Amino acid sequence: MHSCTNKYQITKRPNMILTLYQRFLWMIFRRIWQTYILLLHIKTLKQK
């Protein structure tokens, strides 16, 4: 989205911290996504 700010952040901070932060976000995202799919499955099962 914001290419300028992203470039600025990458140059400002070490890559190691950035990658760790991205991994952390990705973990949370996957966790939420899995629970979301699970809830959808439960809903569909209840409807049947």
Short mmCIF file of N, CA and C in Angstrom, two decimals:
data_model
loop_
_atom_site.label_atom_id
_atom_site.label_comp_id
_atom_site.label_asym_id
_atom_site.label_seq_id
_atom_site.Cartn_x
_atom_site.Cartn_y
_atom_site.Cartn_z
N MET A 1 0.83 -1.20 0.00
CA MET A 1 0.00 0.00 0.00
C MET A 1 0.88 1.26 0.00
N HIS A 2 1.59 1.45 1.09
CA HIS A 2 2.47 2.62 1.20
C HIS A 2 3.90 2.20 0.90
N SER A 3 4.31 2.37 -0.34
CA SER A 3 5.65 1.92 -0.75
C SER A 3 6.73 2.80 -0.11
N CYS A 4 6.49 4.08 -0.03
CA CYS A 4 7.48 5.01 0.51
C CYS A 4 7.75 4.71 1.99
N THR A 5 6.69 4.55 2.76
CA THR A 5 6.85 4.30 4.20
C THR A 5 7.52 2.95 4.42
N ASN A 6 7.14 1.95 3.61
CA ASN A 6 7.75 0.63 3.76
C ASN A 6 9.25 0.69 3.50
N LYS A 7 9.65 1.35 2.44
CA LYS A 7 11.08 1.49 2.13
C LYS A 7 11.80 2.20 3.27
N TYR A 8 11.18 3.23 3.79
CA TYR A 8 11.77 3.99 4.89
C TYR A 8 11.96 3.11 6.12
N GLN A 9 10.94 2.33 6.45
CA GLN A 9 11.02 1.46 7.62
C GLN A 9 12.11 0.41 7.44
N ILE A 10 12.18 -0.19 6.25
CA ILE A 10 13.18 -1.24 6.00
C ILE A 10 14.59 -0.67 6.14
N THR A 11 14.81 0.53 5.62
CA THR A 11 16.14 1.14 5.69
C THR A 11 16.46 1.58 7.12
N LYS A 12 15.42 1.98 7.85
CA LYS A 12 15.63 2.48 9.21
C LYS A 12 15.92 1.33 10.18
N ARG A 13 15.13 0.28 10.10
CA ARG A 13 15.28 -0.84 11.04
C ARG A 13 16.11 -1.97 10.43
N PRO A 14 16.72 -2.77 11.30
CA PRO A 14 17.44 -3.96 10.83
C PRO A 14 16.46 -4.97 10.23
N ASN A 15 16.93 -5.72 9.25
CA ASN A 15 16.07 -6.70 8.58
C ASN A 15 15.64 -7.82 9.52
N MET A 16 16.49 -8.15 10.46
CA MET A 16 16.18 -9.24 11.39
C MET A 16 14.90 -8.95 12.16
N ILE A 17 14.80 -7.78 12.74
CA ILE A 17 13.61 -7.40 13.51
C ILE A 17 12.39 -7.40 12.60
N LEU A 18 12.54 -6.90 11.39
CA LEU A 18 11.43 -6.83 10.45
C LEU A 18 10.91 -8.23 10.14
N THR A 19 11.82 -9.15 9.86
CA THR A 19 11.40 -10.52 9.53
C THR A 19 10.71 -11.18 10.72
N LEU A 20 11.24 -10.96 11.91
CA LEU A 20 10.61 -11.52 13.11
C LEU A 20 9.21 -10.97 13.29
N TYR A 21 9.05 -9.68 13.06
CA TYR A 21 7.74 -9.03 13.16
C TYR A 21 6.78 -9.61 12.13
N GLN A 22 7.28 -9.80 10.90
CA GLN A 22 6.44 -10.37 9.84
C GLN A 22 6.02 -11.79 10.19
N ARG A 23 6.96 -12.57 10.71
CA ARG A 23 6.63 -13.94 11.13
C ARG A 23 5.56 -13.94 12.20
N PHE A 24 5.70 -13.04 13.15
CA PHE A 24 4.74 -12.92 14.24
C PHE A 24 3.35 -12.59 13.70
N LEU A 25 3.29 -11.61 12.79
CA LEU A 25 2.02 -11.23 12.17
C LEU A 25 1.43 -12.39 11.39
N TRP A 26 2.28 -13.08 10.65
CA TRP A 26 1.83 -14.21 9.84
C TRP A 26 1.25 -15.32 10.72
N MET A 27 1.88 -15.56 11.86
CA MET A 27 1.39 -16.57 12.81
C MET A 27 -0.01 -16.20 13.30
N ILE A 28 -0.18 -14.95 13.71
CA ILE A 28 -1.48 -14.48 14.19
C ILE A 28 -2.52 -14.59 13.08
N PHE A 29 -2.13 -14.18 11.88
CA PHE A 29 -3.05 -14.22 10.74
C PHE A 29 -3.51 -15.66 10.47
N ARG A 30 -2.58 -16.58 10.49
CA ARG A 30 -2.92 -17.99 10.25
C ARG A 30 -3.83 -18.52 11.35
N ARG A 31 -3.55 -18.14 12.58
CA ARG A 31 -4.36 -18.57 13.72
C ARG A 31 -5.81 -18.10 13.54
N ILE A 32 -5.95 -16.82 13.21
CA ILE A 32 -7.29 -16.24 13.00
C ILE A 32 -7.98 -16.92 11.82
N TRP A 33 -7.23 -17.11 10.74
CA TRP A 33 -7.80 -17.73 9.54
C TRP A 33 -8.29 -19.14 9.83
N GLN A 34 -7.51 -19.91 10.57
CA GLN A 34 -7.90 -21.28 10.91
C GLN A 34 -9.17 -21.30 11.75
N THR A 35 -9.24 -20.44 12.74
CA THR A 35 -10.43 -20.38 13.59
C THR A 35 -11.65 -19.95 12.78
N TYR A 36 -11.42 -19.02 11.84
CA TYR A 36 -12.50 -18.54 10.98
C TYR A 36 -13.07 -19.68 10.14
N ILE A 37 -12.20 -20.46 9.52
CA ILE A 37 -12.61 -21.61 8.71
C ILE A 37 -13.34 -22.63 9.58
N LEU A 38 -12.81 -22.84 10.77
CA LEU A 38 -13.43 -23.79 11.69
C LEU A 38 -14.85 -23.35 12.02
N LEU A 39 -15.03 -22.08 12.31
CA LEU A 39 -16.36 -21.55 12.62
C LEU A 39 -17.30 -21.72 11.43
N LEU A 40 -16.79 -21.47 10.23
CA LEU A 40 -17.60 -21.65 9.02
C LEU A 40 -18.05 -23.10 8.89
N HIS A 41 -17.15 -24.02 9.13
CA HIS A 41 -17.48 -25.45 9.05
C HIS A 41 -18.56 -25.81 10.06
N ILE A 42 -18.43 -25.30 11.26
CA ILE A 42 -19.43 -25.57 12.31
C ILE A 42 -20.79 -25.03 11.89
N LYS A 43 -20.80 -23.83 11.31
CA LYS A 43 -22.05 -23.22 10.84
C LYS A 43 -22.71 -24.08 9.78
N THR A 44 -21.91 -24.52 8.81
CA THR A 44 -22.45 -25.35 7.72
C THR A 44 -22.97 -26.68 8.26
N LEU A 45 -22.26 -27.25 9.23
CA LEU A 45 -22.70 -28.51 9.83
C LEU A 45 -24.02 -28.32 10.57
N LYS A 46 -24.16 -27.22 11.27
CA LYS A 46 -25.39 -26.94 12.01
C LYS A 46 -26.57 -26.75 11.05
N GLN A 47 -26.31 -26.12 9.92
CA GLN A 47 -27.37 -25.89 8.93
C GLN A 47 -27.87 -27.21 8.36
N LYS A 48 -26.96 -28.15 8.15
CA LYS A 48 -27.36 -29.47 7.63
C LYS A 48 -28.01 -30.27 8.76
#
